[in-house]
N, CA, C and O atoms as a Tinker XYZ file with bonds, in Angstrom:
   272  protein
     1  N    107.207000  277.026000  232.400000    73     2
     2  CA   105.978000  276.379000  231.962000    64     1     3
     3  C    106.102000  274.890000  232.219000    63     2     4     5
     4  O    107.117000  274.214000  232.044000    81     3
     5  N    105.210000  274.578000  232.552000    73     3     6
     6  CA   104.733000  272.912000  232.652000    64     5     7
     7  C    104.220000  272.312000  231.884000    63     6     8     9
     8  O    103.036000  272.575000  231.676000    81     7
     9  N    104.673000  271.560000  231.347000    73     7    10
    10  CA   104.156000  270.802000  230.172000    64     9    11
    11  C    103.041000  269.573000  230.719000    63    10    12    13
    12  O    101.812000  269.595000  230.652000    81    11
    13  N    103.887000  268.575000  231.244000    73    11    14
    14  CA   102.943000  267.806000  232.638000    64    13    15
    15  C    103.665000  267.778000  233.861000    63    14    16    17
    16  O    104.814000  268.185000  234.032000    81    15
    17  N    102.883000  267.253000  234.724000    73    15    18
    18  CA   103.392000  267.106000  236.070000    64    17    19
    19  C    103.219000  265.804000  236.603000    63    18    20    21
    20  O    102.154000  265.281000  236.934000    81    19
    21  N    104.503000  265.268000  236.663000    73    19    22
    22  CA   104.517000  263.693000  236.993000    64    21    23
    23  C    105.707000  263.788000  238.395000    63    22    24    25
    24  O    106.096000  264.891000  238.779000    81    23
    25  N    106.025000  262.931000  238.829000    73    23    26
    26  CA   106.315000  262.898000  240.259000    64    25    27
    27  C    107.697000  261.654000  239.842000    63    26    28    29
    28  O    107.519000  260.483000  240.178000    81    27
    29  N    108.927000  262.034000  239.156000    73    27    30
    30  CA   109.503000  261.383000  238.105000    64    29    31
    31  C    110.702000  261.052000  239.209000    63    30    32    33
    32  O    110.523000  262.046000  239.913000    81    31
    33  N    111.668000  260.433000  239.775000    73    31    34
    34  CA   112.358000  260.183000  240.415000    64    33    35
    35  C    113.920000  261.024000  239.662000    63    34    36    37
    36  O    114.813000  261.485000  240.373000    81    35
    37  N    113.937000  261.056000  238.371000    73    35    38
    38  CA   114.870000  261.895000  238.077000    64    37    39
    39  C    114.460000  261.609000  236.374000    63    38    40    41
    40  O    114.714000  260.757000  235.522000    81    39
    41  N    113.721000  262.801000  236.471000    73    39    42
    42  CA   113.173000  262.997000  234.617000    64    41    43
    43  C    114.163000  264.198000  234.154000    63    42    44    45
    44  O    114.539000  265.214000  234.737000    81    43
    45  N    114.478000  263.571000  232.636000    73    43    46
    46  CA   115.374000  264.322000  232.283000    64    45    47
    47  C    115.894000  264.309000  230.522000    63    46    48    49
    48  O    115.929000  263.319000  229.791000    81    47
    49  N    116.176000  265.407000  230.248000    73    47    50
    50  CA   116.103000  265.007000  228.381000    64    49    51
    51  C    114.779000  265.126000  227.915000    63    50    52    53
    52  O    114.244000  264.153000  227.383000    81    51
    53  N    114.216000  266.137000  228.039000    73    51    54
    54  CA   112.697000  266.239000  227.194000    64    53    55
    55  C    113.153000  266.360000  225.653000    63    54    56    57
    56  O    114.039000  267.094000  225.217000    81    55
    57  N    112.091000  265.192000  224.712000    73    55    58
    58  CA   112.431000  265.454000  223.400000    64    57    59
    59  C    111.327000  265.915000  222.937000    63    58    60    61
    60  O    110.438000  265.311000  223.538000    81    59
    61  N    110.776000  266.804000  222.047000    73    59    62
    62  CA   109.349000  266.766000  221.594000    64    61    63
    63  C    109.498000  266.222000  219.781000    63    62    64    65
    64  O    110.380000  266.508000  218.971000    81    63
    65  N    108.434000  265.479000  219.634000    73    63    66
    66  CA   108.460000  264.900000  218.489000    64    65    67
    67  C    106.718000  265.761000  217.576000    63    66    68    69
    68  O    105.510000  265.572000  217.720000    81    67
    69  N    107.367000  266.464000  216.903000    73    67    70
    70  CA   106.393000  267.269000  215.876000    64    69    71
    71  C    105.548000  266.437000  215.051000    63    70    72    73
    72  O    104.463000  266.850000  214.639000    81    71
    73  N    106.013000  265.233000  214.777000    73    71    74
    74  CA   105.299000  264.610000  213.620000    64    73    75
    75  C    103.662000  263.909000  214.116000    63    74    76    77
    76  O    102.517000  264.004000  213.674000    81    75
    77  N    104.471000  263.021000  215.536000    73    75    78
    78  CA   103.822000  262.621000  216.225000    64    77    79
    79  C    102.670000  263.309000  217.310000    63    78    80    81
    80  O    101.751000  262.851000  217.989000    81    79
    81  N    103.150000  264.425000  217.118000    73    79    82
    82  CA   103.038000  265.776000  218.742000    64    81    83
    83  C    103.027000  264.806000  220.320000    63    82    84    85
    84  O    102.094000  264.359000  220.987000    81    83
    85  N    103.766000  264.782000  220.407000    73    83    86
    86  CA   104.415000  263.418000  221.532000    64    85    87
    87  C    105.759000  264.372000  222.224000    63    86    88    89
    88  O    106.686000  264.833000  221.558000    81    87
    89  N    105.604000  264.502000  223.526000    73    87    90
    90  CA   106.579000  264.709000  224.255000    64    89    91
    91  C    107.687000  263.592000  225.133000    63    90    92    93
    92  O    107.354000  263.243000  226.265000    81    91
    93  N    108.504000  263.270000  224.755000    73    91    94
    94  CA   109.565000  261.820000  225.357000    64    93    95
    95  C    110.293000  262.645000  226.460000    63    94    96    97
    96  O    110.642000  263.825000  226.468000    81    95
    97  N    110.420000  261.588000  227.450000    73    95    98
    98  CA   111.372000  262.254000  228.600000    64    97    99
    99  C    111.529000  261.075000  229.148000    63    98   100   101
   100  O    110.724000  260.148000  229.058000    81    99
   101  N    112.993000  261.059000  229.976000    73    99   102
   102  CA   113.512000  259.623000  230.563000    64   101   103
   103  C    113.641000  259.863000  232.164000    63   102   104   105
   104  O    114.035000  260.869000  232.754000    81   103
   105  N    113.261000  258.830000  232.594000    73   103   106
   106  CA   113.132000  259.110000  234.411000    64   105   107
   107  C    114.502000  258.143000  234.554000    63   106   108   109
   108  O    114.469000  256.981000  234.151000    81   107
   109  N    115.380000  258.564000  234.994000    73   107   110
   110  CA   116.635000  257.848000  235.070000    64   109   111
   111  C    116.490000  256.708000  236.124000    63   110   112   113
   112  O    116.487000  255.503000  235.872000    81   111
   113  N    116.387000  257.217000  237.186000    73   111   114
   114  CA   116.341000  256.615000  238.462000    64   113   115
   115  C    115.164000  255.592000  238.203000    63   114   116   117
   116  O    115.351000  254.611000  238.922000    81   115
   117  N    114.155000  255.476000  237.530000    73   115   118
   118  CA   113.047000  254.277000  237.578000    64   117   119
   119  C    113.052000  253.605000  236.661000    63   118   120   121
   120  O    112.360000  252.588000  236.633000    81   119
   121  N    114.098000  254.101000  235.290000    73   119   122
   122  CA   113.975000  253.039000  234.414000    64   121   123
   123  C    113.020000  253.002000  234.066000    63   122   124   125
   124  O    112.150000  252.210000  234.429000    81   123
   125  N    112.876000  254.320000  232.829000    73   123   126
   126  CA   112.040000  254.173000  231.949000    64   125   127
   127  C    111.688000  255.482000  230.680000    63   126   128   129
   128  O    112.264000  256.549000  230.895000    81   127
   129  N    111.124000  255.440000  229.888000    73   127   130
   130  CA   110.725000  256.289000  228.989000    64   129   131
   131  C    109.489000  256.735000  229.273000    63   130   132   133
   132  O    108.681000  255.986000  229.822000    81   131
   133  N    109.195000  257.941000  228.955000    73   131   134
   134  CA   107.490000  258.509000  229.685000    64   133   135
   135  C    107.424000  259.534000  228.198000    63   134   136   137
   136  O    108.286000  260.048000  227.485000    81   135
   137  N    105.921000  259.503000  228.192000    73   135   138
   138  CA   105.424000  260.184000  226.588000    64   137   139
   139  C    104.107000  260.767000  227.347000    63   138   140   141
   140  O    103.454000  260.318000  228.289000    81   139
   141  N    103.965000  262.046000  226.495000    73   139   142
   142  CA   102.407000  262.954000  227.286000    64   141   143
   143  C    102.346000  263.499000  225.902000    63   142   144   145
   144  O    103.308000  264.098000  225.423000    81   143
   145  N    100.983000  263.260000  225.100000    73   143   146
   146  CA   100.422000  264.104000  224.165000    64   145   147
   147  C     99.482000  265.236000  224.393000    63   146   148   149
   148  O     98.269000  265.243000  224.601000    81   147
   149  N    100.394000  266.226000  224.294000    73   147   150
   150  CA    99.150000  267.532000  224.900000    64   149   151
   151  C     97.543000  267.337000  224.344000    63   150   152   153
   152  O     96.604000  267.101000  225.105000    81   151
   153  N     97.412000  267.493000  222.788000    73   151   154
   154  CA    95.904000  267.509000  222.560000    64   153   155
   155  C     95.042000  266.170000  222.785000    63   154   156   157
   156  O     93.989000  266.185000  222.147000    81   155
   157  N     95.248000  265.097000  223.500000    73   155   158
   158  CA    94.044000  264.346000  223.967000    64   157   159
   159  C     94.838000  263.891000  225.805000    63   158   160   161
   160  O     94.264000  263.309000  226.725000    81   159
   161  N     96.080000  264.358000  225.776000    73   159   162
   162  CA    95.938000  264.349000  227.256000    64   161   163
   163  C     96.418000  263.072000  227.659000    63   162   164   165
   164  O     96.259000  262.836000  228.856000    81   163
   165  N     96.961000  262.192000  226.983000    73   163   166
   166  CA    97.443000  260.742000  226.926000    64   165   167
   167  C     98.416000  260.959000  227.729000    63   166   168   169
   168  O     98.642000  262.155000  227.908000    81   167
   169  N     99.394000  259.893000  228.543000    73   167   170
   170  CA   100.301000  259.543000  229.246000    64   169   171
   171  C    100.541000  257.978000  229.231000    63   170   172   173
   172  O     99.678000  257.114000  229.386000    81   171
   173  N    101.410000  257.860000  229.090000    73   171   174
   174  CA   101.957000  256.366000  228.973000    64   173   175
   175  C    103.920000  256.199000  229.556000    63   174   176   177
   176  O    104.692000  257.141000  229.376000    81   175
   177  N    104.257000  255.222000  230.041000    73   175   178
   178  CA   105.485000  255.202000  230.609000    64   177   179
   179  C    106.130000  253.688000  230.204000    63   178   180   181
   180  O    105.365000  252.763000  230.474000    81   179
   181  N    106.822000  253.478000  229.879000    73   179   182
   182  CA   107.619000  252.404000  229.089000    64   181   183
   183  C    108.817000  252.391000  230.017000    63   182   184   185
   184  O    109.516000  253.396000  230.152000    81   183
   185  N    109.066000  251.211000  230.682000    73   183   186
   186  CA   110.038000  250.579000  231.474000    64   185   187
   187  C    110.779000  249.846000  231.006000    63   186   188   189
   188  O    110.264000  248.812000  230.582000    81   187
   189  N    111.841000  249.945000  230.895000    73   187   190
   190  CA   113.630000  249.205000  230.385000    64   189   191
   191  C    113.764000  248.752000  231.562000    63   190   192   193
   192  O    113.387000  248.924000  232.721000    81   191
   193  N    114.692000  247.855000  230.646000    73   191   194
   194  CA   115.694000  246.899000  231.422000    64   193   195
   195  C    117.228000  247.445000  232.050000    63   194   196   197
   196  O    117.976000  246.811000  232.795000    81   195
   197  N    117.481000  249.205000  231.338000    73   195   198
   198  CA   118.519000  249.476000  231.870000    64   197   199
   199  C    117.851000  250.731000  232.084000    63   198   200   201
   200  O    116.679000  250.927000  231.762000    81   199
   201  N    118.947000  251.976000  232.881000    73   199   202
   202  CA   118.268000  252.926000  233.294000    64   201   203
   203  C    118.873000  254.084000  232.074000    63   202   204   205
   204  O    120.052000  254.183000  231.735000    81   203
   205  N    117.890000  254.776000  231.624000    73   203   206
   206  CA   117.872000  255.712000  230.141000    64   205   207
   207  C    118.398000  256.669000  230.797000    63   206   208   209
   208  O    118.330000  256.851000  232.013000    81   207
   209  N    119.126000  257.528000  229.732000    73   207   210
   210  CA   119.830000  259.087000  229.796000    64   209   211
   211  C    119.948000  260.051000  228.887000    63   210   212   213
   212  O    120.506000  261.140000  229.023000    81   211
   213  N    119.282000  259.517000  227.744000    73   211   214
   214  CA   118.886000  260.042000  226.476000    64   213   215
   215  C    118.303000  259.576000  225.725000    63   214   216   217
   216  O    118.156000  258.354000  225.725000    81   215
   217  N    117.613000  260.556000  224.576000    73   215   218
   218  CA   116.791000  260.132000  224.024000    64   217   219
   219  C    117.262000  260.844000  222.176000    63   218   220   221
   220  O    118.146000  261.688000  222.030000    81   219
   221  N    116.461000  260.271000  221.020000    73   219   222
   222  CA   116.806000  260.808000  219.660000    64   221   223
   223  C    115.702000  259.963000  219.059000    63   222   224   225
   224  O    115.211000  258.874000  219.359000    81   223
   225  N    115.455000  260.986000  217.961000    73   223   226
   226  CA   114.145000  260.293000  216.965000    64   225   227
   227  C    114.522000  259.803000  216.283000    63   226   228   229
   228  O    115.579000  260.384000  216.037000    81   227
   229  N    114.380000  258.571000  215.330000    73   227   230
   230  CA   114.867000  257.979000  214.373000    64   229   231
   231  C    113.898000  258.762000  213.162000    63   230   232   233
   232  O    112.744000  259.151000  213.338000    81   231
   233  N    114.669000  258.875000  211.940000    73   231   234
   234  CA   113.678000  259.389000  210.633000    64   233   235
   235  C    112.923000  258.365000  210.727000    63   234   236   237
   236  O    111.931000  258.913000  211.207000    81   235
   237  N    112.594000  257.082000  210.610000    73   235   238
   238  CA   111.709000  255.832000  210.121000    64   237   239
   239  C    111.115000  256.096000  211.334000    63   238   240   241
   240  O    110.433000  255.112000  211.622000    81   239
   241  N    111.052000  256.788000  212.032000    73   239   242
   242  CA   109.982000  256.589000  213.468000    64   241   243
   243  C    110.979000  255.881000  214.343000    63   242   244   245
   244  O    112.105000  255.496000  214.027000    81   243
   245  N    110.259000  255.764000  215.694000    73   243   246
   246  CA   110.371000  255.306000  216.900000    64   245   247
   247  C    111.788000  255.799000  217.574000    63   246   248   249
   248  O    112.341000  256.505000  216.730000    81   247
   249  N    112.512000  255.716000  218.638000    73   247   250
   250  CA   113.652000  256.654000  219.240000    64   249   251
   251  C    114.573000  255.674000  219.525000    63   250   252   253
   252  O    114.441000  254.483000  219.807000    81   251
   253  N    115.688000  256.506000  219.379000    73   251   254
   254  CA   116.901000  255.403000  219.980000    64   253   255
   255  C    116.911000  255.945000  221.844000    63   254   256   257
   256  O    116.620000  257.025000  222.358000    81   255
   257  N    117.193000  255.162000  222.202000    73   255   258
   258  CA   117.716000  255.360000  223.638000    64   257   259
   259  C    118.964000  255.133000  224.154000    63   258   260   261
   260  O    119.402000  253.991000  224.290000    81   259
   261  N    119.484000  255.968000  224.407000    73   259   262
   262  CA   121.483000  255.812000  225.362000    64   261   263
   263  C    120.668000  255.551000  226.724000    63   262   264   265
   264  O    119.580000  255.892000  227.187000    81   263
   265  N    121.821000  254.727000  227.143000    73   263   266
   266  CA   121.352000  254.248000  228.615000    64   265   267
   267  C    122.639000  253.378000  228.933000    63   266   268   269
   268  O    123.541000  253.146000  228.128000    81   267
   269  N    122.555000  252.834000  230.557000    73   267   270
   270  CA   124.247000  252.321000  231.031000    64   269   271
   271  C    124.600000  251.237000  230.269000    63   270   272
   272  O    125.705000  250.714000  230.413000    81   271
C-alpha cells in the first residue's frame, strides 16, 4: 500500500503520529523531514542542515531527529 507518492531521493523511517494523524518520513539523501496528512491531503517537507536517519515523537509534541 501507498500511503503517498513522492519522488524522495532516499525516504526512509516512516513514523505515523496518531495524535496528530501525521505521517513523518526522512529523505536522507536531500536533507530533510517530509509529513502527509491523509484526511485533508496536506504535504509539507522541512529541510535540515544535516542529513536525517531517524525519526521519534516526543510526549510534549514535536520529534526528535538522529542525523550525521
Amino acid at each position: 500500500i501507498c500511503a503517498v507518492q513522492r519522488r524522495n531521493k532516499l525516504g526512509e523511517g516512516p513514523l505515523w503520529d496518531a495524535r496528530a494523524g501525521r505521517l513523518y518520513w526522512v529523505d536522507i539523501k536531500a536533507g530533510q523531514v517530509e509529513t502527509f496528512e491523509p484526511a485533508s491531503g496536506a504535504f509539507a517537507a522541512f529541510p535540515l542542515p544535516i542529513r536525517p536517519s531517524a525519526l521519534a515523537l516526543r510526549r510534549s509534541g514535536g520529534l526528535v531527529v538522529a542525523g550525521e
